[in-house]
Short mmCIF file of C-alpha atoms in Angstrom, two decimals:
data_model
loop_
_atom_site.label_atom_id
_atom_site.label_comp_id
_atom_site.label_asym_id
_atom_site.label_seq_id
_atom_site.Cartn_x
_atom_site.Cartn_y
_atom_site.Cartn_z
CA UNK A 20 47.94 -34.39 -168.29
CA UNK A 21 45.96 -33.87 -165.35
CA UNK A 22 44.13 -30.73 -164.39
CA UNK A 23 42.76 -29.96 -160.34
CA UNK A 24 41.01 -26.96 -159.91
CA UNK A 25 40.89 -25.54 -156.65
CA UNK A 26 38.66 -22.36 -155.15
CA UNK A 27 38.66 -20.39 -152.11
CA UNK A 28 39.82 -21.89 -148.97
CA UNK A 29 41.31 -25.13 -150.90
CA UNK A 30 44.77 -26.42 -151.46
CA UNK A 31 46.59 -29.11 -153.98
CA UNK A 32 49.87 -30.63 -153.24
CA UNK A 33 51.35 -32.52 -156.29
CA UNK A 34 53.99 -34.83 -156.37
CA UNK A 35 53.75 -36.50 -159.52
CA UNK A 36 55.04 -35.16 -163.39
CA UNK A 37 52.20 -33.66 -165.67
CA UNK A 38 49.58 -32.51 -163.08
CA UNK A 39 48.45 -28.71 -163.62
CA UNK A 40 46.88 -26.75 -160.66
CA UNK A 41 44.99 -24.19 -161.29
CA UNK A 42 42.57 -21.42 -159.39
CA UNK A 43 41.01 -18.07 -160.88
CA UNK A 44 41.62 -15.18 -158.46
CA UNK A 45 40.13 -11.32 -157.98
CA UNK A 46 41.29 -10.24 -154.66
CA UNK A 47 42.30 -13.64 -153.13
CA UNK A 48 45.63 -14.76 -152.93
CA UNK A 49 47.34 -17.53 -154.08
CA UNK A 50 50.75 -19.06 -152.65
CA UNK A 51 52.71 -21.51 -155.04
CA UNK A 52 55.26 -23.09 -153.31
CA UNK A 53 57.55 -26.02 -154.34
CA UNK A 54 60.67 -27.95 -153.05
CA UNK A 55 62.75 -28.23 -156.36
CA UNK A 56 64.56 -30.86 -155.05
CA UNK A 57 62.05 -33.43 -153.38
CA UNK A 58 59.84 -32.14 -156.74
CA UNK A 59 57.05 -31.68 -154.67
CA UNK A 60 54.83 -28.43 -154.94
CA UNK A 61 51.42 -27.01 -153.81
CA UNK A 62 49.29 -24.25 -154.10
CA UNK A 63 46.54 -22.65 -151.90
CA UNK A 64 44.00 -19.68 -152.34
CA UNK A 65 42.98 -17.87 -149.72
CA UNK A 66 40.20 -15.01 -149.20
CA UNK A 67 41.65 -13.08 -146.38
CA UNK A 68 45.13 -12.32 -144.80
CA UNK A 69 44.03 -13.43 -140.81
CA UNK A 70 40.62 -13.18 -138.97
CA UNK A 71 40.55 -9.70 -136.47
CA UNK A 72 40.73 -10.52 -132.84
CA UNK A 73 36.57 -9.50 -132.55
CA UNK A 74 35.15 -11.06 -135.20
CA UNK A 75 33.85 -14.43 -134.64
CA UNK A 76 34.59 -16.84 -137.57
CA UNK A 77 33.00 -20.19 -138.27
CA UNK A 78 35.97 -23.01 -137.36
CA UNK A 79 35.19 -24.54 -140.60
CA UNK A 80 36.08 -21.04 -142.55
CA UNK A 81 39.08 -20.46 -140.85
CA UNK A 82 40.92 -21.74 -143.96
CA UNK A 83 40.37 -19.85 -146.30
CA UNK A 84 42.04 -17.01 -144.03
CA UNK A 85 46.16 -17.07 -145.46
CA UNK A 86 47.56 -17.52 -141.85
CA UNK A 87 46.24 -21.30 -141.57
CA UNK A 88 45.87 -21.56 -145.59
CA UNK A 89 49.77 -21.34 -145.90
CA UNK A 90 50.27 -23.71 -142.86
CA UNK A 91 47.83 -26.11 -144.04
CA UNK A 92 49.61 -26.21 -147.67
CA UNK A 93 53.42 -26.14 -145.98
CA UNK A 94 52.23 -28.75 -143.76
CA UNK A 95 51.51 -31.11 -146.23
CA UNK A 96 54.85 -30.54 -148.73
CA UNK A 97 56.32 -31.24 -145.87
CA UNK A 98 54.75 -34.37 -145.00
CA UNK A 99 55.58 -35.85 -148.72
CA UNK A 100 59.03 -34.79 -148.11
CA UNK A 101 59.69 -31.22 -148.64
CA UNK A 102 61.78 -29.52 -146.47
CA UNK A 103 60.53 -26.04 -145.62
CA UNK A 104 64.74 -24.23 -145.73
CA UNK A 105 64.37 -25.45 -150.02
CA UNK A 106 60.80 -24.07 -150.15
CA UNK A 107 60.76 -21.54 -152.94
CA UNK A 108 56.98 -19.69 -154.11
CA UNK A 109 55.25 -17.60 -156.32
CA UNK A 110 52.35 -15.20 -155.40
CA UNK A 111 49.31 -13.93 -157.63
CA UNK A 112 46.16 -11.99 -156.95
CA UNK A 113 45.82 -9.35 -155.12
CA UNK A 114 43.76 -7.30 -157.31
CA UNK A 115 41.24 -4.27 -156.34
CA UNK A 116 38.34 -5.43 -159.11
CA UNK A 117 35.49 -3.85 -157.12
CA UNK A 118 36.12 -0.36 -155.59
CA UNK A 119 34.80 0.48 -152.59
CA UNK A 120 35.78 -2.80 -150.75
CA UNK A 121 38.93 -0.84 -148.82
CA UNK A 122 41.67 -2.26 -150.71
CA UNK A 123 41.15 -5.54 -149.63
CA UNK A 124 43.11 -7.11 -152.48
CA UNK A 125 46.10 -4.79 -151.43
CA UNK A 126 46.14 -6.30 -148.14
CA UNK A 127 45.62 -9.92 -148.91
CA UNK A 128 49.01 -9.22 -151.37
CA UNK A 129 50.39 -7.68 -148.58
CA UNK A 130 49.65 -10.22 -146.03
CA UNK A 131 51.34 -12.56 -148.08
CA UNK A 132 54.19 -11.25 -148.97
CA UNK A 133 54.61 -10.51 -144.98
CA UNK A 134 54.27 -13.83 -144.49
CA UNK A 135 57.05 -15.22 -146.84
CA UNK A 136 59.45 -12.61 -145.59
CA UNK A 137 58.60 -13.65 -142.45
CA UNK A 138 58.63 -17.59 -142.84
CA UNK A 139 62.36 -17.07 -144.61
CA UNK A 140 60.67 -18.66 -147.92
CA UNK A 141 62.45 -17.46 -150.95
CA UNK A 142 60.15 -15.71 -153.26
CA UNK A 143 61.01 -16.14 -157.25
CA UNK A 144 57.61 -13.87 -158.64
CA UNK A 145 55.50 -11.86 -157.69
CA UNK A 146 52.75 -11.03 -159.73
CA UNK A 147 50.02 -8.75 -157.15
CA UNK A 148 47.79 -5.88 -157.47
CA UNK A 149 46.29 -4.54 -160.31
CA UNK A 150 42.87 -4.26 -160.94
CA UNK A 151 41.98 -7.56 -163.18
CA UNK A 152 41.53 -10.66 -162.08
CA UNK A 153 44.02 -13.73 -163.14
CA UNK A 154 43.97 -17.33 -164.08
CA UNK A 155 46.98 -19.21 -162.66
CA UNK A 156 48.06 -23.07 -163.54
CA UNK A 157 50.98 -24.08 -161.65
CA UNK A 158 52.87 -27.23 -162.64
CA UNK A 159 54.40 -28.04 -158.80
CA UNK A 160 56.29 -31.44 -160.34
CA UNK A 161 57.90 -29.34 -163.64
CA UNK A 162 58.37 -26.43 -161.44
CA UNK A 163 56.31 -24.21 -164.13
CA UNK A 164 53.85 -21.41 -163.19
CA UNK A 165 51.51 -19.15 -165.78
CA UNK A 166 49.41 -16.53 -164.71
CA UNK A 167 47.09 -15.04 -167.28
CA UNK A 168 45.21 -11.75 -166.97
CA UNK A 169 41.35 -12.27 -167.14
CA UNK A 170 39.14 -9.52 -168.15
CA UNK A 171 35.49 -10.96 -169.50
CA UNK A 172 35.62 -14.24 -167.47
CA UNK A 173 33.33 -13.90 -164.47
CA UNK A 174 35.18 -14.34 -161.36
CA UNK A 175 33.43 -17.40 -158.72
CA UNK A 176 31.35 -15.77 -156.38
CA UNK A 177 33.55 -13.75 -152.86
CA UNK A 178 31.80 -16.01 -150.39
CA UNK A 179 32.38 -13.84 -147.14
CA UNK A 180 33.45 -16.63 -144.04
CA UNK A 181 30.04 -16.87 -142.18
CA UNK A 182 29.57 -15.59 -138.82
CA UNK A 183 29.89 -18.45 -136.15
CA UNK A 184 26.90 -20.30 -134.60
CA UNK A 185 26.38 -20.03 -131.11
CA UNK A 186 27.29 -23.96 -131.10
CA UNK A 187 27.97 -26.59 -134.12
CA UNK A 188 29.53 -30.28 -133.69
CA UNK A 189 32.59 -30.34 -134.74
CA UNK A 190 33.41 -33.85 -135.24
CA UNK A 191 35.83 -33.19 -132.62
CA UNK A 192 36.70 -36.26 -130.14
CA UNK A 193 35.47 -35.67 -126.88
CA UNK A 194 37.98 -36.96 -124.54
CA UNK A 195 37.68 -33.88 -121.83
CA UNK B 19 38.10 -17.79 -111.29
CA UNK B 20 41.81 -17.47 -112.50
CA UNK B 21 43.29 -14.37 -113.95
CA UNK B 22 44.52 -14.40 -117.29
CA UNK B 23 47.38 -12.70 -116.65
CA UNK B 24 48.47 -14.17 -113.66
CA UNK B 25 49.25 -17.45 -116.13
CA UNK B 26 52.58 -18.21 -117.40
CA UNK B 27 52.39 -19.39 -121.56
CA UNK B 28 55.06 -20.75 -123.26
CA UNK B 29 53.78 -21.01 -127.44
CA UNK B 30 55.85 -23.74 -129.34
CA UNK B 31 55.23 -23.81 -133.35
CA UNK B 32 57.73 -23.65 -136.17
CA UNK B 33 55.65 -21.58 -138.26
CA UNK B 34 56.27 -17.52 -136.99
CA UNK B 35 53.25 -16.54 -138.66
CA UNK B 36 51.32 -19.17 -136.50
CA UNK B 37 53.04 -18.00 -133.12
CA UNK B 38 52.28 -14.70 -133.69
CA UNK B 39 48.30 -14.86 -134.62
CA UNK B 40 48.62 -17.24 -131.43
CA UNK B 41 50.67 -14.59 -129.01
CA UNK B 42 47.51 -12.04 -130.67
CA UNK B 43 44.88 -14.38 -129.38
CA UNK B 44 46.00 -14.98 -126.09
CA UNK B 45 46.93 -11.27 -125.52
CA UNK B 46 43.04 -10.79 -125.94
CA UNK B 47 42.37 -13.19 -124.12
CA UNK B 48 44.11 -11.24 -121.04
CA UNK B 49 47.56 -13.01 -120.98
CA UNK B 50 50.20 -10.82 -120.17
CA UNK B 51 53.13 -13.32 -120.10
CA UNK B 52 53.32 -15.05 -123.07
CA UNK B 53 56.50 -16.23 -124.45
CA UNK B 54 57.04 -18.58 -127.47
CA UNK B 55 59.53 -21.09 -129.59
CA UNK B 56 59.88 -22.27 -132.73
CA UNK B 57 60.97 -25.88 -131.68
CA UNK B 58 60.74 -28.46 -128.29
CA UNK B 59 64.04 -28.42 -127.71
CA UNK B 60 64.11 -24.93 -127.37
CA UNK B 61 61.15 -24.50 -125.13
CA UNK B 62 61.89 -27.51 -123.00
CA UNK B 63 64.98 -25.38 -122.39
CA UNK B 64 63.41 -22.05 -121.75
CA UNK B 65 60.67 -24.00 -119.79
CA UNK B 66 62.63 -25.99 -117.54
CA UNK B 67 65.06 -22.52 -116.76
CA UNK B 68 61.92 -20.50 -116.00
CA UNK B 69 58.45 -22.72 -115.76
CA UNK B 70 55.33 -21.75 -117.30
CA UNK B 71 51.83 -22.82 -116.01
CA UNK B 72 50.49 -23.41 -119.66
CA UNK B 73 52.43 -24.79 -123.26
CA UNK B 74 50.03 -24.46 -126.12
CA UNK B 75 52.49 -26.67 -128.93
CA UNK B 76 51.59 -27.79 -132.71
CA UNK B 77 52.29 -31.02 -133.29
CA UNK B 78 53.67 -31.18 -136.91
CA UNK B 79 57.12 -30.11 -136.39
CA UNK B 80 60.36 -30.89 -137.89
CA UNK B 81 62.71 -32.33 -135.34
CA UNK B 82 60.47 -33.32 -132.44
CA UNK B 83 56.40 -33.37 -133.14
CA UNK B 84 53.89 -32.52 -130.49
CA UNK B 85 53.87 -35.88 -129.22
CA UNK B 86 57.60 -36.61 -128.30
CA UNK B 87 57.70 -32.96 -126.68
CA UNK B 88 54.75 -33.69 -124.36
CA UNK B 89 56.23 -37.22 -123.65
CA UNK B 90 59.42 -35.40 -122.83
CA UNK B 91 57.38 -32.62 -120.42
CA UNK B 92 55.29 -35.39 -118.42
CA UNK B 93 58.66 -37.74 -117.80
CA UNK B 94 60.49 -34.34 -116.30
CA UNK B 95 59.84 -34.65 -112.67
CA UNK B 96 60.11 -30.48 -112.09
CA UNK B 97 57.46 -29.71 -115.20
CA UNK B 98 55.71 -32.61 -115.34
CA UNK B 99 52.28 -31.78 -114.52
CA UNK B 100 52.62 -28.69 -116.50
CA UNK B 101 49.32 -28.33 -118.44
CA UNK B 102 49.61 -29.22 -122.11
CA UNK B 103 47.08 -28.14 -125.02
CA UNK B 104 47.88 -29.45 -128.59
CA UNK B 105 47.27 -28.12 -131.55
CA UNK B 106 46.65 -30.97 -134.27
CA UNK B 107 45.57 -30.82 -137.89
CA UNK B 108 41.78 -32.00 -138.29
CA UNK B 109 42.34 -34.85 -139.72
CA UNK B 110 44.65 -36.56 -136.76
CA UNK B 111 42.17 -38.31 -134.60
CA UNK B 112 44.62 -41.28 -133.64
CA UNK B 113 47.60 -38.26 -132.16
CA UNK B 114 44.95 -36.86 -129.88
CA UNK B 115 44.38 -40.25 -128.62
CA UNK B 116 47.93 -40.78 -128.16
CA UNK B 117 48.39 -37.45 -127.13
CA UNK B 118 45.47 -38.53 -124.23
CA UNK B 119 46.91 -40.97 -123.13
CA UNK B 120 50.35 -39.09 -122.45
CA UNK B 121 48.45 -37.07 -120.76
CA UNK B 122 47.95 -34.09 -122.96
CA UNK B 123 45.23 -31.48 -121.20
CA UNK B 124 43.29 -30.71 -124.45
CA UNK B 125 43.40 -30.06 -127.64
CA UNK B 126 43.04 -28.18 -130.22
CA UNK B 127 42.12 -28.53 -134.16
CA UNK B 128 43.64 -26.26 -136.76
CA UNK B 129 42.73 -24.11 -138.42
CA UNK B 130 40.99 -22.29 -135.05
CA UNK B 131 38.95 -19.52 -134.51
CA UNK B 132 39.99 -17.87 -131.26
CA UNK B 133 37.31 -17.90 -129.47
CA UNK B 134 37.93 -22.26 -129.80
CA UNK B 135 41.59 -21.73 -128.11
CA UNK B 136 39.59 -19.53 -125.33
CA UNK B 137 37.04 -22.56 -124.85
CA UNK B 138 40.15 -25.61 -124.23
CA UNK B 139 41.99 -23.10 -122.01
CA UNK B 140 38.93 -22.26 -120.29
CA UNK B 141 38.12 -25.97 -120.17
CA UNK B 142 41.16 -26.76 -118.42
CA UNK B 143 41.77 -23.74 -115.80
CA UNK B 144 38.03 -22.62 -115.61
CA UNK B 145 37.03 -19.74 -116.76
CA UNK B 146 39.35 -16.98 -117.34
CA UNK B 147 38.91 -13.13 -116.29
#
């Protein structure tokens, strides 16, 4: 068996029997989602729901924000032949560890769940909220999730997205 | 100096979620007319009925990418030279060279911030008030 851990802002798509994904969440998010049919699964974990319209975000944090998390993993089940209308997921985290951040694991869960209704992606569990943090290994080949509560394990560091630079290269070609 | 809102923007991406941070972006941004697809066939449609001055499309789609819909927009002779930004995963180097030389306006990686969608529009029609 193979094990991939992933952190914030990362995503795993599996396609191959006896590979175990597996993140450890506080207030971040993470979408499971597998075609049962192509046998083809992914999961992502994201730190935020999506970026407000005035706050300047560093290109190469925009990931780990759920709107382009979710496309990022979709996109790629889809390109080792998922099809997005057999797409069913799973959704842990969520959780309000530390008080006084405004409920920000509330609105990641929210966020996502928003964003499955809205996508049309069936959802089998839902496992959100709370106020302790989780473990989750997700077997996208098998089809098999587990989500474990955590209480004495510390959680990896909240690394906040970083405010832009006035100007970084981007690796970008420059054909304009 | 062209005004934001005077411009016409059709948004073409399968993903809702995506259209709608997109429609939020561009709203800031001073666009007023905005309208939006989940698919090229529906937008050449809706485009070709009532033209647009800007399509900001994804490329990974299911039944026509990025690619065959701005092939299909340049060979119309009534919305040919509509201007085209694509938005391409980060690791697709070789579609924005095909997508230059079909004549694709700019383009855009995902994920963006959108103050980098601002920058390519701004790039193309100068910059916006």
């Amino acid at each position: 068996m193979r094990r991939v851990a992933i952190v914030q802002g990362e995503y795993h798509v599996v396609y191959q029997p006896g590979v175990v994904i597996s993140t450890l969440l506080g207030s971040c998010v993470a979408a499971c989602l597998q075609d049962p049919v192509a046998r083809v699964g992914g999961m992502n974990h994201f730190l935020l729901g999506e970026p407000g319209a005035d706050v300047p975000v560093n290109p190469a944090d925009m990931q780990r924000y759920g709107v382009h998390a979710m496309e990022l993993l979709i996109n790629d089940l889809m390109k080792r032949g998922a099809q997005r209308s057999r797409l069913r997921g799973h959704l842990y985290g969520g959780a309000n560890i530390v008080a006084g951040l405004g409920g920000i694991g509330t609105k990641n869960g929210q966020f996502a769940r928003n964003f499955m209704r809205t996508e049309g992606i069936a959802l089998d569990h839902c496992d959100l909220g709370g106020t302790q943090a989780r473990k989750v290994e997700f077997m996208p080949y098998e089809g098999r999730v587990r989500a474990t509560l955590v209480q004495d394990q510390p959680l990896p560091p909240v690394e906040r997205p970083r405010p832009a630079p006035v100007a970084q290269p981007t690796g970008e070609l420059e054909l304009f | 100096m062209p005004a934001a809102s005077a411009i016409k923007v059709m948004v073409v991406d399968d993903q809702t979620s995506m259209r709608a941070m997109i429609r939020r972006a561009l709203q800031d941004l001073g666009f007023k007319d905005i309208r939006d697809k989940a698919g090229p066939v529906e937008a050449l449609a809706a485009i070709k009925a009532d033209r647009v001055h800007l399509i900001i499309s994804d490329y990974n789609m299911p039944d026509m990418d990025g690619l065959q819909f701005l092939e299909a927009v340049r060979q119309d002779p009534v919305i040919g030279k509509t201007v085209f930004i694509m938005l391409t995963g980060s690791a697709d180097k070789e579609i924005v060279q095909k997508a230059a030389a079909l004549g694709v306006n700019n383009y855009v990686v995902k994920p963006f911030a959108p103050a980098a969608l601002k920058e390519k529009i701004e790039r193309v029609f100068g910059e916006l008030v």
